[in-house]
Short mmCIF file of C-alpha atoms in Angstrom, two decimals:
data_model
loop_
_atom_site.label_atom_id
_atom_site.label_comp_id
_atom_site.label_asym_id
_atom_site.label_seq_id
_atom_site.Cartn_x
_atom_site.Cartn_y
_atom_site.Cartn_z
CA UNK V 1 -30.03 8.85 -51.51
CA UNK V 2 -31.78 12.27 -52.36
CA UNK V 3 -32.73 13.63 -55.80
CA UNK V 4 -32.59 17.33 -55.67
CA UNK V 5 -35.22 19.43 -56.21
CA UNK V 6 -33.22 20.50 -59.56
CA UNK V 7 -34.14 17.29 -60.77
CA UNK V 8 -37.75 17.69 -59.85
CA UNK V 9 -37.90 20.39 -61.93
CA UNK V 10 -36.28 19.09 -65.08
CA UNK V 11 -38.64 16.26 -64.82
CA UNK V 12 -41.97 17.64 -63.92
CA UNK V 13 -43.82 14.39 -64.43
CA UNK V 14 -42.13 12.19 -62.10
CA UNK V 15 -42.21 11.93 -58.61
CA UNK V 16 -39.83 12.55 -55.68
CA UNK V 17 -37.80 9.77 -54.46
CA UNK V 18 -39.05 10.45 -50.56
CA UNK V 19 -42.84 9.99 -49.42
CA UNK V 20 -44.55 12.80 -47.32
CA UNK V 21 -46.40 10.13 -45.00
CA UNK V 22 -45.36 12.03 -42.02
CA UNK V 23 -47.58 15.22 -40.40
CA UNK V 24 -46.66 18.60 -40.21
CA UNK V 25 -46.86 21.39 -37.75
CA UNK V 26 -46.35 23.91 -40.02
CA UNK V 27 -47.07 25.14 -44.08
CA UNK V 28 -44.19 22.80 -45.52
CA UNK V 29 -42.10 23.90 -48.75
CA UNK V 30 -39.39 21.97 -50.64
CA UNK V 31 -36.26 22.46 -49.60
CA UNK V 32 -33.02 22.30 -51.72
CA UNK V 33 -30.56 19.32 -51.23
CA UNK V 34 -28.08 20.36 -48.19
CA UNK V 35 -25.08 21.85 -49.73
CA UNK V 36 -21.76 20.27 -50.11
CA UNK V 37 -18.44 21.77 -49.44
CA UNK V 38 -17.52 22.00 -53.31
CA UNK V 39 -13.44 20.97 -52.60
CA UNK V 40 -15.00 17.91 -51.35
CA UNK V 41 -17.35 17.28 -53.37
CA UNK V 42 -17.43 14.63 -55.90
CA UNK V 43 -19.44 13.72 -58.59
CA UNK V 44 -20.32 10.32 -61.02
CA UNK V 45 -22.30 9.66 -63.39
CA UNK V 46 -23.56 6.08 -63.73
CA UNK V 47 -26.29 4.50 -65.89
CA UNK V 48 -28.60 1.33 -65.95
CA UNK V 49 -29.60 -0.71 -69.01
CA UNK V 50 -33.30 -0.05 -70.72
CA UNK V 51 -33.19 -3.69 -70.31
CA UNK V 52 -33.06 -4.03 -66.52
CA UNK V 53 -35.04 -0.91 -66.44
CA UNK V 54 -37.75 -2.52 -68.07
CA UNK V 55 -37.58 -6.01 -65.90
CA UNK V 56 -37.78 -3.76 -62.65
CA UNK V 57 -40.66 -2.08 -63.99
CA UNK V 58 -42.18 -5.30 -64.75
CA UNK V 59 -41.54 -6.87 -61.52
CA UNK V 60 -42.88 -3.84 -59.23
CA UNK V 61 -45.99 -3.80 -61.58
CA UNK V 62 -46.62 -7.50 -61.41
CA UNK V 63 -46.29 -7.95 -57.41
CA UNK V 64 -48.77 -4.54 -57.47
CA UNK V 65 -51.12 -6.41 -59.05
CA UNK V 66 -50.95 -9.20 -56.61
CA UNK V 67 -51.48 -7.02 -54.27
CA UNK V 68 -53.67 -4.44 -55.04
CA UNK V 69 -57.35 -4.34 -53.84
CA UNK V 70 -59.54 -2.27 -56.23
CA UNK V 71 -63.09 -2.52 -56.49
CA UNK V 72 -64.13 -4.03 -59.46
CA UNK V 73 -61.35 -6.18 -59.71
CA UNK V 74 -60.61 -9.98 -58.58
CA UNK V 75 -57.54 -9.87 -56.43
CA UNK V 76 -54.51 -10.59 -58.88
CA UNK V 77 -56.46 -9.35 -62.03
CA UNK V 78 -56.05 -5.64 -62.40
CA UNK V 79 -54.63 -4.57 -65.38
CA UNK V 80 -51.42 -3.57 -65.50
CA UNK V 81 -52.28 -0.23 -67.43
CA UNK V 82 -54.39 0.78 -64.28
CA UNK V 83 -51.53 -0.34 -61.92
CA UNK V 84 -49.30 1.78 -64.05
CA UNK V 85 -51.40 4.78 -63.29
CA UNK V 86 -52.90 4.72 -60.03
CA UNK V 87 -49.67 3.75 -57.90
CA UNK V 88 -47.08 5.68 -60.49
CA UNK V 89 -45.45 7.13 -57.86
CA UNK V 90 -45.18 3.87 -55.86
CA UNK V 91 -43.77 2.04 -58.93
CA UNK V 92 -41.34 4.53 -59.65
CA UNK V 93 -39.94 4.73 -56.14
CA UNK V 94 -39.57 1.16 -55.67
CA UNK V 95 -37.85 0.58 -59.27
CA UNK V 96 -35.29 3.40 -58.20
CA UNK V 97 -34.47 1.79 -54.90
CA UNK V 98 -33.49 -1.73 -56.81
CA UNK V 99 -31.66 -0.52 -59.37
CA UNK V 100 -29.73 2.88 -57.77
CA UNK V 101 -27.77 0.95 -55.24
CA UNK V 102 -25.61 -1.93 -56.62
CA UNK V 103 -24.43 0.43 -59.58
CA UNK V 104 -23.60 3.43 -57.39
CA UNK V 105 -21.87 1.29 -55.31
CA UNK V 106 -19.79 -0.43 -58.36
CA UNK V 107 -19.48 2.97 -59.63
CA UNK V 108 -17.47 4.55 -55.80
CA UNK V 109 -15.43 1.07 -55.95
CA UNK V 110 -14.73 0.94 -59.25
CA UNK V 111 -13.22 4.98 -58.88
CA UNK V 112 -11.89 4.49 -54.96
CA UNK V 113 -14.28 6.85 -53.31
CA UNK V 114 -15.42 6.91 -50.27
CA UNK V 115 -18.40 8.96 -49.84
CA UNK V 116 -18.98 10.50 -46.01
CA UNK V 117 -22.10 11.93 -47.01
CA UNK V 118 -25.50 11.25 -48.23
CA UNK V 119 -25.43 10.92 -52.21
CA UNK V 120 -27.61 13.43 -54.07
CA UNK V 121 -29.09 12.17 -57.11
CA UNK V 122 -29.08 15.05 -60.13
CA UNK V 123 -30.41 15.15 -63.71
CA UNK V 124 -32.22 11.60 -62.98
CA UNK V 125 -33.80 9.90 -65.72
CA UNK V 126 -36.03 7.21 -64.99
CA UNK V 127 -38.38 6.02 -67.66
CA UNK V 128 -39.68 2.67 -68.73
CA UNK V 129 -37.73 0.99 -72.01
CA UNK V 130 -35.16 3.56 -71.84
CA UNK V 131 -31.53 3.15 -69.77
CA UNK V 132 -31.63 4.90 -66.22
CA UNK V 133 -29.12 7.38 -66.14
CA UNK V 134 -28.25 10.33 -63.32
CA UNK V 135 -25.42 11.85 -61.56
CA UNK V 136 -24.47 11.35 -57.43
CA UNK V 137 -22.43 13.87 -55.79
CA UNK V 138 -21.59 13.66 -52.22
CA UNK V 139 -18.96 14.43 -50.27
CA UNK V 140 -15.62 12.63 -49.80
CA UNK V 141 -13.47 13.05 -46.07
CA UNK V 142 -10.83 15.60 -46.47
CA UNK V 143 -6.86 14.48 -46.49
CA UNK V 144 -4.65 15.94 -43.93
CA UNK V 145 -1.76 15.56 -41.94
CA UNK V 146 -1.50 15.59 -38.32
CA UNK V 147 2.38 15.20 -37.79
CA UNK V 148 3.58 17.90 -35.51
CA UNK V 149 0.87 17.03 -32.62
CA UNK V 150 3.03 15.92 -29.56
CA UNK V 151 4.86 19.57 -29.62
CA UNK V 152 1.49 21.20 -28.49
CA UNK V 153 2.10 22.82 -25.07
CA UNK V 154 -0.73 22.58 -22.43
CA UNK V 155 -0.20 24.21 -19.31
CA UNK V 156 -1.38 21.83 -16.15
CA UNK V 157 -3.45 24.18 -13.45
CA UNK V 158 -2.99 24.28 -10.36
CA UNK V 159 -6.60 21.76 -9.17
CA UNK V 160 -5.76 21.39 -5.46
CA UNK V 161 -8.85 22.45 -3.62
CA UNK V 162 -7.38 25.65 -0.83
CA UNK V 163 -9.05 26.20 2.68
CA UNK V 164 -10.77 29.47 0.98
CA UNK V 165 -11.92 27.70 -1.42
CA UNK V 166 -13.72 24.69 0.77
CA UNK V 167 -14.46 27.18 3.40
CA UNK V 168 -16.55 29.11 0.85
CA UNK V 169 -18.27 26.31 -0.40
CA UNK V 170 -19.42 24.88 2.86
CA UNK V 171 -20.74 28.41 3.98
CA UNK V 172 -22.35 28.47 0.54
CA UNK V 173 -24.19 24.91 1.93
CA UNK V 174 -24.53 26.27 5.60
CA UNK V 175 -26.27 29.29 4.27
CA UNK V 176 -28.62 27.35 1.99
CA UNK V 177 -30.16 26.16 4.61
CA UNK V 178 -29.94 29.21 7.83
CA UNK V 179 -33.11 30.89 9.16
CA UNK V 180 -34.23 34.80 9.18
CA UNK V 181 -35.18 35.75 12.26
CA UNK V 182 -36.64 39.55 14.15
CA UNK V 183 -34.05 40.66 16.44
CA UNK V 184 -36.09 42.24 19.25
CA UNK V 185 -33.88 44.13 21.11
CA UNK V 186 -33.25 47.62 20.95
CA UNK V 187 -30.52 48.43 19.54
CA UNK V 188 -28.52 49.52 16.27
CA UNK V 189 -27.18 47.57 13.26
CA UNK V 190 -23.57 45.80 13.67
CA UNK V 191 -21.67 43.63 11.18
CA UNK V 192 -23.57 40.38 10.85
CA UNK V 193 -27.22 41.77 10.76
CA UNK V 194 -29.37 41.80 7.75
CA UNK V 195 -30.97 45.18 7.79
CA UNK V 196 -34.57 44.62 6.36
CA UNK V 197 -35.04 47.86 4.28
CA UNK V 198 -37.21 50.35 1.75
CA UNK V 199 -35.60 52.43 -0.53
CA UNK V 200 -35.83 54.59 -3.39
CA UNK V 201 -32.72 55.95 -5.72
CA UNK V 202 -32.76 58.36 -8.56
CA UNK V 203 -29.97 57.81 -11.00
CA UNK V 204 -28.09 61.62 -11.37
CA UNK V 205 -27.75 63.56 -14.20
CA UNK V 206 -24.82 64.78 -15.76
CA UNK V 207 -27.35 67.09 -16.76
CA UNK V 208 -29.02 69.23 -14.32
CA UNK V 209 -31.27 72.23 -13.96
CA UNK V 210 -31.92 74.75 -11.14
CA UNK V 211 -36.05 75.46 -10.79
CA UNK V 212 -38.11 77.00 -7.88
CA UNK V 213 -37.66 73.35 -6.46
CA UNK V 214 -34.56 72.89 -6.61
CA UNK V 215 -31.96 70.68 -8.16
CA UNK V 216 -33.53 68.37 -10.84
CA UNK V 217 -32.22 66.19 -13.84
CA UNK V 218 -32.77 67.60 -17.30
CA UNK V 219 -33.76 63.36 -18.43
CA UNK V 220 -35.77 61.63 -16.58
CA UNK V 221 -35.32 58.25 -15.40
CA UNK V 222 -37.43 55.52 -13.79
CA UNK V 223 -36.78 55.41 -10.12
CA UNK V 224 -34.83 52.41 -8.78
CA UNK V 225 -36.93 51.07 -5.76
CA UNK V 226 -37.41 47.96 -3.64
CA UNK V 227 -39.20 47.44 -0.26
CA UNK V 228 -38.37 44.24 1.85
CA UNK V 229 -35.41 44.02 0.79
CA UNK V 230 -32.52 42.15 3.19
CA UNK V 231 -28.51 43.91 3.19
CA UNK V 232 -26.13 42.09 5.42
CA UNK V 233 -24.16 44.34 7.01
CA UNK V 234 -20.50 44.05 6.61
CA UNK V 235 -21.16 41.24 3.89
CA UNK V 236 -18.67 40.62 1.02
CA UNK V 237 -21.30 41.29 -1.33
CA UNK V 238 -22.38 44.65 -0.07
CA UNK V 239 -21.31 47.66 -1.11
CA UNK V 240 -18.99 50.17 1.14
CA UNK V 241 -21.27 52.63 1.35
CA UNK V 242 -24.15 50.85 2.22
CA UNK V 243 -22.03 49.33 5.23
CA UNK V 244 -21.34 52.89 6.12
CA UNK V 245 -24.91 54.36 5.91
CA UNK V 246 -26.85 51.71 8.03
CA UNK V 247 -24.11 50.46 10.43
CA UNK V 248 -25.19 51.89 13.49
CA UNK V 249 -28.78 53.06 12.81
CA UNK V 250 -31.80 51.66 14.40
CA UNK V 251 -35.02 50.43 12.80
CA UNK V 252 -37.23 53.05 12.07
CA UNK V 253 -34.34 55.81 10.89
CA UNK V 254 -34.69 57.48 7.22
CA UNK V 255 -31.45 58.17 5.67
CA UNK V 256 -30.14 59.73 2.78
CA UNK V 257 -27.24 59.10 1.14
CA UNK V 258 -25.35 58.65 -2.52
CA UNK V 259 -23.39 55.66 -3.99
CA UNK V 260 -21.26 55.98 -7.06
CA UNK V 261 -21.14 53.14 -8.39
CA UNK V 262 -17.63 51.20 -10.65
CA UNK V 263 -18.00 51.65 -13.95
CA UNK V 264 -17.63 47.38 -13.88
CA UNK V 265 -20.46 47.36 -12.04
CA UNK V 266 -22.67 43.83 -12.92
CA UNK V 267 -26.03 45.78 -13.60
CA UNK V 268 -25.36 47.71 -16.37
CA UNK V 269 -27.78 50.56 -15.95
CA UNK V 270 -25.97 51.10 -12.63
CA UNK V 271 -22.44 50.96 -13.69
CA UNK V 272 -20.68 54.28 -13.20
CA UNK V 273 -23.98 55.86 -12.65
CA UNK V 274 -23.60 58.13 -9.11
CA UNK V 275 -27.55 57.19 -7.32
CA UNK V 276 -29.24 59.26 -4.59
CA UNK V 277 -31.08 57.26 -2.19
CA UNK V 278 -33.63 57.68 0.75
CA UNK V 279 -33.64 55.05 2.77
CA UNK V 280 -35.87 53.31 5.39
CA UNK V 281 -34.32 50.95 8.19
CA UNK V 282 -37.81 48.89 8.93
CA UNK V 283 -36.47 45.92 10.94
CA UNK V 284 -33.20 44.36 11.72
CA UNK V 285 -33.00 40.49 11.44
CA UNK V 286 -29.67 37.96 12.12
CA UNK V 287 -29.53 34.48 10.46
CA UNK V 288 -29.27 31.56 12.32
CA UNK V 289 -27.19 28.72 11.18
CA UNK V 290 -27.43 25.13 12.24
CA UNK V 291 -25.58 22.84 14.32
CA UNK V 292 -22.66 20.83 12.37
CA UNK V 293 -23.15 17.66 14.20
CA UNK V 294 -24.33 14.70 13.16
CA UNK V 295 -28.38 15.22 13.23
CA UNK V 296 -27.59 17.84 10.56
CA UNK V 297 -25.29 15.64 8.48
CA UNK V 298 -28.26 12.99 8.09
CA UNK V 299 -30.35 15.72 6.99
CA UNK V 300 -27.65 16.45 4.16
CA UNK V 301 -27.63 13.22 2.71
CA UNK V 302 -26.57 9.48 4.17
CA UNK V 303 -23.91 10.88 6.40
CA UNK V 304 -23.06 9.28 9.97
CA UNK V 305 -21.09 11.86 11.01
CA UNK V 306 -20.86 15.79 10.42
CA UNK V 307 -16.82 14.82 9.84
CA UNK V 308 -18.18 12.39 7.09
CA UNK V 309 -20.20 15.26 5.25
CA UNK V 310 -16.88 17.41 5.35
CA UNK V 311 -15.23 14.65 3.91
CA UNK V 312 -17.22 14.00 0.85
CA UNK V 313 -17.88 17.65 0.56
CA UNK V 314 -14.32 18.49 0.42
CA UNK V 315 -13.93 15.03 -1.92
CA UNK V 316 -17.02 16.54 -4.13
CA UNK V 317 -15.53 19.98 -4.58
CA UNK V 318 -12.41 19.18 -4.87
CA UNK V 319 -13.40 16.86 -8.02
CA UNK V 320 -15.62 19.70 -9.65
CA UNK V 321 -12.48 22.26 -9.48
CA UNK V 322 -10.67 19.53 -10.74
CA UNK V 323 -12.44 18.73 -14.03
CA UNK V 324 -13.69 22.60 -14.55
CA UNK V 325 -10.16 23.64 -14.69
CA UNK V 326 -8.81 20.44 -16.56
CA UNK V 327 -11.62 21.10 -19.06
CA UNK V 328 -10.87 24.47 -19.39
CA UNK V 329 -6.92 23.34 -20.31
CA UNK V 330 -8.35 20.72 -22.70
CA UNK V 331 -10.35 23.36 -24.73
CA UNK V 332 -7.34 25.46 -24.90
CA UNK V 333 -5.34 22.10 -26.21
CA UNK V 334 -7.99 21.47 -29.42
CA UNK V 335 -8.16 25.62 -29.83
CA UNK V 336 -4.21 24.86 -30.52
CA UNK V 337 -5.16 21.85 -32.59
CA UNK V 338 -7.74 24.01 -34.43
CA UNK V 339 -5.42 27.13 -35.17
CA UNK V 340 -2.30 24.74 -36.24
CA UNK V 341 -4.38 22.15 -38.85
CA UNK V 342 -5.91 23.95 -41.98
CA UNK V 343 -8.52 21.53 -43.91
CA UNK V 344 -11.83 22.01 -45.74
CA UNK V 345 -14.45 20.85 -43.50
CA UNK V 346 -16.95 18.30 -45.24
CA UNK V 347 -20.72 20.63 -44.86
CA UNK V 348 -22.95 17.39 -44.43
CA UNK V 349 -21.02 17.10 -40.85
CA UNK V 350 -21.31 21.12 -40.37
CA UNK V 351 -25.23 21.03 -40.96
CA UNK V 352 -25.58 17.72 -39.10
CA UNK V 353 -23.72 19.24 -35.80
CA UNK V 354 -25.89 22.34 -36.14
CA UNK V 355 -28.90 20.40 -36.14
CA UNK V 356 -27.64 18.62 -33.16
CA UNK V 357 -26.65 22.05 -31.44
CA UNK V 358 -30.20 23.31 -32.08
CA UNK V 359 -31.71 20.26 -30.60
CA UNK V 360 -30.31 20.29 -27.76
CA UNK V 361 -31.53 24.44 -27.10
CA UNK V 362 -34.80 23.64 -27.75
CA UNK V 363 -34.88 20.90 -25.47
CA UNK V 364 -33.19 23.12 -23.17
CA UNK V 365 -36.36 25.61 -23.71
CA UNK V 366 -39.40 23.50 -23.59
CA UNK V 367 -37.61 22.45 -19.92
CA UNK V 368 -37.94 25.97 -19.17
CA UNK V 369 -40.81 26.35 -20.34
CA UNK V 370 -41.31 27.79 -23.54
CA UNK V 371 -44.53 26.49 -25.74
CA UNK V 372 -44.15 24.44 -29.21
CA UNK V 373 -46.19 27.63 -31.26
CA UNK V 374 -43.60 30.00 -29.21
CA UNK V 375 -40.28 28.18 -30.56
CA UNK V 376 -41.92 27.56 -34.30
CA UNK V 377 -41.77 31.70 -34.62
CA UNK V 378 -38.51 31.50 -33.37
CA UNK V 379 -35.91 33.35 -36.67
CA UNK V 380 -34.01 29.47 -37.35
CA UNK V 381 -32.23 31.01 -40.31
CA UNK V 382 -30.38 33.05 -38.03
CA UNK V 383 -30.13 30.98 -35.20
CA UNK V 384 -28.66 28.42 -37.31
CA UNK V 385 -26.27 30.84 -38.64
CA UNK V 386 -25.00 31.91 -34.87
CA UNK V 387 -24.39 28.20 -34.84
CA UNK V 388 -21.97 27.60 -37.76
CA UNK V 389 -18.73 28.92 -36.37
CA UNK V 390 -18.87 26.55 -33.18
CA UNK V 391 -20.16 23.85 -35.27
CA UNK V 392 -17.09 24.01 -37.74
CA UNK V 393 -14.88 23.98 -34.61
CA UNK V 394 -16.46 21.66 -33.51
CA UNK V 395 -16.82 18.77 -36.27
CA UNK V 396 -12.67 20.36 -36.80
CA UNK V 397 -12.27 19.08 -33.47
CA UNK V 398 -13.69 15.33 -33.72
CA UNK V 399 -11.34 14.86 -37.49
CA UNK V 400 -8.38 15.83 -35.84
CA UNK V 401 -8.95 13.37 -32.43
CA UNK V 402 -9.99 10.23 -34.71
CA UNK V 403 -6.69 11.01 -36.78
CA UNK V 404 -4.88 10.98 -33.30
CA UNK V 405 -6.59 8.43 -31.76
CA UNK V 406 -5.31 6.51 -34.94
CA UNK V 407 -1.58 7.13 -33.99
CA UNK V 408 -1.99 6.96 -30.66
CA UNK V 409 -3.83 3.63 -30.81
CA UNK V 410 -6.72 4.45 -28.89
CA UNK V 411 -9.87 2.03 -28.37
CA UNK V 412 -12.82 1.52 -26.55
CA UNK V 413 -13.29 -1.48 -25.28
CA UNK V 414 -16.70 -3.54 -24.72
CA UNK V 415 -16.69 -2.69 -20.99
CA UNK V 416 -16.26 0.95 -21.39
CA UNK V 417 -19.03 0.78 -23.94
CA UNK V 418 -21.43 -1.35 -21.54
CA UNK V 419 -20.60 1.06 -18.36
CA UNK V 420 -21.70 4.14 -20.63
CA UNK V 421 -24.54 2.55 -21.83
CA UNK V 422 -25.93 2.07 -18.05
CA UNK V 423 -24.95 5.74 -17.11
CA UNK V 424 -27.09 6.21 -20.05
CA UNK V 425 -30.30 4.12 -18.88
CA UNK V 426 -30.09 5.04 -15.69
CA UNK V 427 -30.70 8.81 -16.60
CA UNK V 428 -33.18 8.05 -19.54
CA UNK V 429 -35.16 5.74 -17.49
CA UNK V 430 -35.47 3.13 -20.08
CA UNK V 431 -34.79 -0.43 -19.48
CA UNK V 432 -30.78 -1.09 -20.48
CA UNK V 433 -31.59 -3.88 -22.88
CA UNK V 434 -34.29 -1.93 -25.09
CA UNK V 435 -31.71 1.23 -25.09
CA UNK V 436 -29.80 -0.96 -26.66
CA UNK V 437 -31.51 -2.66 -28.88
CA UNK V 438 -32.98 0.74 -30.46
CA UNK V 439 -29.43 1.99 -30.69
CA UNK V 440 -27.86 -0.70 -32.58
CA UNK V 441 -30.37 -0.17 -34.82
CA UNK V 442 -29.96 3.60 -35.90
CA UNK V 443 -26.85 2.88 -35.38
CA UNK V 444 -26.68 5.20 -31.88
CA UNK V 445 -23.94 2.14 -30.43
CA UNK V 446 -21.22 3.36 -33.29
CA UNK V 447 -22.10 6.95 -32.50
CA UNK V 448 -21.54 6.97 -28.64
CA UNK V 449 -18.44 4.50 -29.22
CA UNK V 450 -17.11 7.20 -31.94
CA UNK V 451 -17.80 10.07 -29.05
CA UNK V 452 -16.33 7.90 -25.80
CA UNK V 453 -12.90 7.09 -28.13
CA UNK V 454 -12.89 11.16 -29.25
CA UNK V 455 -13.24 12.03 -25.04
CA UNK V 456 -10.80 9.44 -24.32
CA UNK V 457 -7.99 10.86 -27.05
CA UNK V 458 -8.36 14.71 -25.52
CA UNK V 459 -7.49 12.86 -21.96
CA UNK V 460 -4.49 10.86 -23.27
CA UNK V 461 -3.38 14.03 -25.54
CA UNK V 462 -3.85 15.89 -22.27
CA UNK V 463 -1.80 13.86 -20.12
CA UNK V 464 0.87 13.65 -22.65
CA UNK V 465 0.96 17.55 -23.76
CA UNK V 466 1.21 19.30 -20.42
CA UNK V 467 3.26 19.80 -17.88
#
């Protein structure tokens, strides 16, 4: 449980229920309890007996002074005053522990509450020879109905893999791994080279003004340049009048010429922008692909055959269309589910998927390389607020799937549990049996059984929904 820092306040002489044992990185400051969605929050008030109070007291204090090693003092003989006063906040914690639980938990029973998250204890009073009294609030899982699910309509896509499609994707591999070589001959630039060329462009102004030197922009703009740099001729990816310019020249030629460019253009400080460019052809190169037999396949992976490496290839693509555009249907599915199902979303669950959203970004930076004193000035009040719409969604999502997976019966069963745990050692590196044993206890087993049943409802709901 957490007492708020509300209660700290009222009670300036007592201690926090949490210890600070733990280092910090940074200045640390007291941070409120984490909000609670108020239309599902609940709140009781229970209280303990001076009484009881008074015998936990006692019984903290005495096994203290069993304990307790202060100079001075034989081992079991320090007074009870001094106990009292040097370990305060030790006493205090432990007596709070044994006597918080068993009446909170009378208190939920006794009223039919469930509480989904952490209690947070307010206006706590907690002092010897007088009854213990404070308030819990927490939150309580929102009731809705789901009736109306099975007349969602998910429209199945079209996942067969076309020739195109495979033919693109094994060019994609054979150009991975082709060669750049000189052509030496003399001659001039056809479909299939690579002209190797220099260039410089100057973005034109709307804006222009005639001077003893001619035509010049009335802004200026930084010059776009490049040197080195390979254009296939004739490729897919190359603009038209690129094609046009250097088809048919011969290394050594300057050009000039202009490009206007779409106004969809991917680089943005290009799109719709008309460039003039000079131009210099210095080389002209061809690629060279390699054989598709079998010494290649081998090199590819443990193929016997180059017909084998199609095969999988094909198999391999095939699957990744497959579950892109399958995934793609299912997010449109639970975007339905989202829109039709209106319910106050419990804020413990909100803040705990943000948290778990943030995580995984910063992991995804230190891979790339960012430093620990580079991500601690990072703005986290705002990137935790550019998390909180997909994080609603997103804990939306899982309450509406274990409602489902309710009517629909869905499980998990042991062997689906054990397979996942595997995949999971396997790509963590740690030894199967440990992974488990740390995740049954933090209770990581019920988490990744909760997930695997949510994954496996969006497949059934998916298989029943479209058509």
């Amino acid at each position: 449980m957490t007492e708020t820092n509300e209660t700290a306040e009222q009670q300036p002489e007592t201690a926090h229920t949490h210890n600070h044992d733990h280092e910090h990185d940074h200045e640390h400051e007291h941070q409120p309890a984490p909000s609670l969605n108020p239309e599902l929050t609940r709140e009781i008030e229970v209280e303990v007996g001076a009484d009881e109070v008074s015998k936990a007291f006692k019984t903290v204090v005495k096994r203290y002074q069993k304990l307790a090693r202060i100079p001075g003092f034989r081992a079991g003989k320090v007074p009870e005053a001094l106990i009292r006063s040097k370990f305060a906040k030790e006493v205090r914690q432990e007596v709070l522990e044994s006597l918080v639980a068993a009446p909170f938990r009378k208190a939920i029973d006794d009223q039919k509450l469930r509480p989904i998250s952490e209690p947070q204890l307010l206006d706590m009073q907690l002092f010897d020879g007088q009854p213990l009294k404070f308030k819990a609030a927490f939150e309580v899982a929102p009731e809705f109905d789901i009736a109306g699910y099975e007349s969602v309509h998910v429209a199945k896509p079209e996942v067969a893999l076309t020739t195109e499609e495979f033919d693109a994707e094994l060019a994609r591999v054979l150009d991975g791994h082709a060669t750049v070589e000189p052509v030496d001959e003399d001659r001039a630039l056809v479909d299939g080279d690579w002209a190797e060329i220099q260039f410089r462009g100057e973005v034109k102004d709307l804006a222009q003004t005639v001077t003893e030197e001619g035509v010049t922009n009335a802004s200026q703009s930084e010059p776009i340049t490049g040197d080195d740099v390979l254009i296939e001729i004739g490729g897919k990816n190359t603009l038209a009048a690129f094609n046009e310019a250097l088809r048919g020249t011969k290394a050594g030629q300057e050009l000039k010429f202009e490009v206007d460019y779409p106004s969809d253009f991917g680089e943005a400080r290009l799109a719709g922008q008309t460039v003039s460019y000079d131009v210099t052809v210095k080389s002209i190169k061809r690629k060279t692909y390699p054989e598709k037999d079998a010494e290649f396949a081998k090199q590819l992976g443990n193929y016997e055959s180059w017909d084998e490496f199609e095969n999988k290839l094909r198999e391999h693509t095939a699957d990744r269309k497959k579950d892109a555009l399958e995934n793609g249907a299912k997010d449109k599915m639970l975007e339905e589910l989202i829109g039709r199902y209106h319910f106050p979303v419990p804020e413990s669950f909100v803040q705990q998927q943000i948290d778990a959203r943030l995580d995984r970004g910063l992991r995804a930076l230190a891979q790339q390389g960012m430093k620990a004193e580079d991500m601690r000035k990072l703005d986290f009040g705002r990137l935790r607020a550019a998390q909180r719409d997909q994080a609603v969604n997103e804990v939306k999502v899982s309450m509406i799937l274990d409602k489902i997976a309710e009517a629909e019966g869905v499980v998990v069963s042991d062997e689906d549990l054990d397979r996942e745990l595997l995949m999971i050692s396997i790509q963590s590196r740690e030894p199967l049996e440990t992974l488990r044993e740390r995740l049954a206890k933090d209770g990581g087993l019920d988490r990744i059984r909760e997930q695997m049943r949510r994954e496996k409802t969006g497949s059934v709901l998916y298989e029943k929904l479209s058509s």
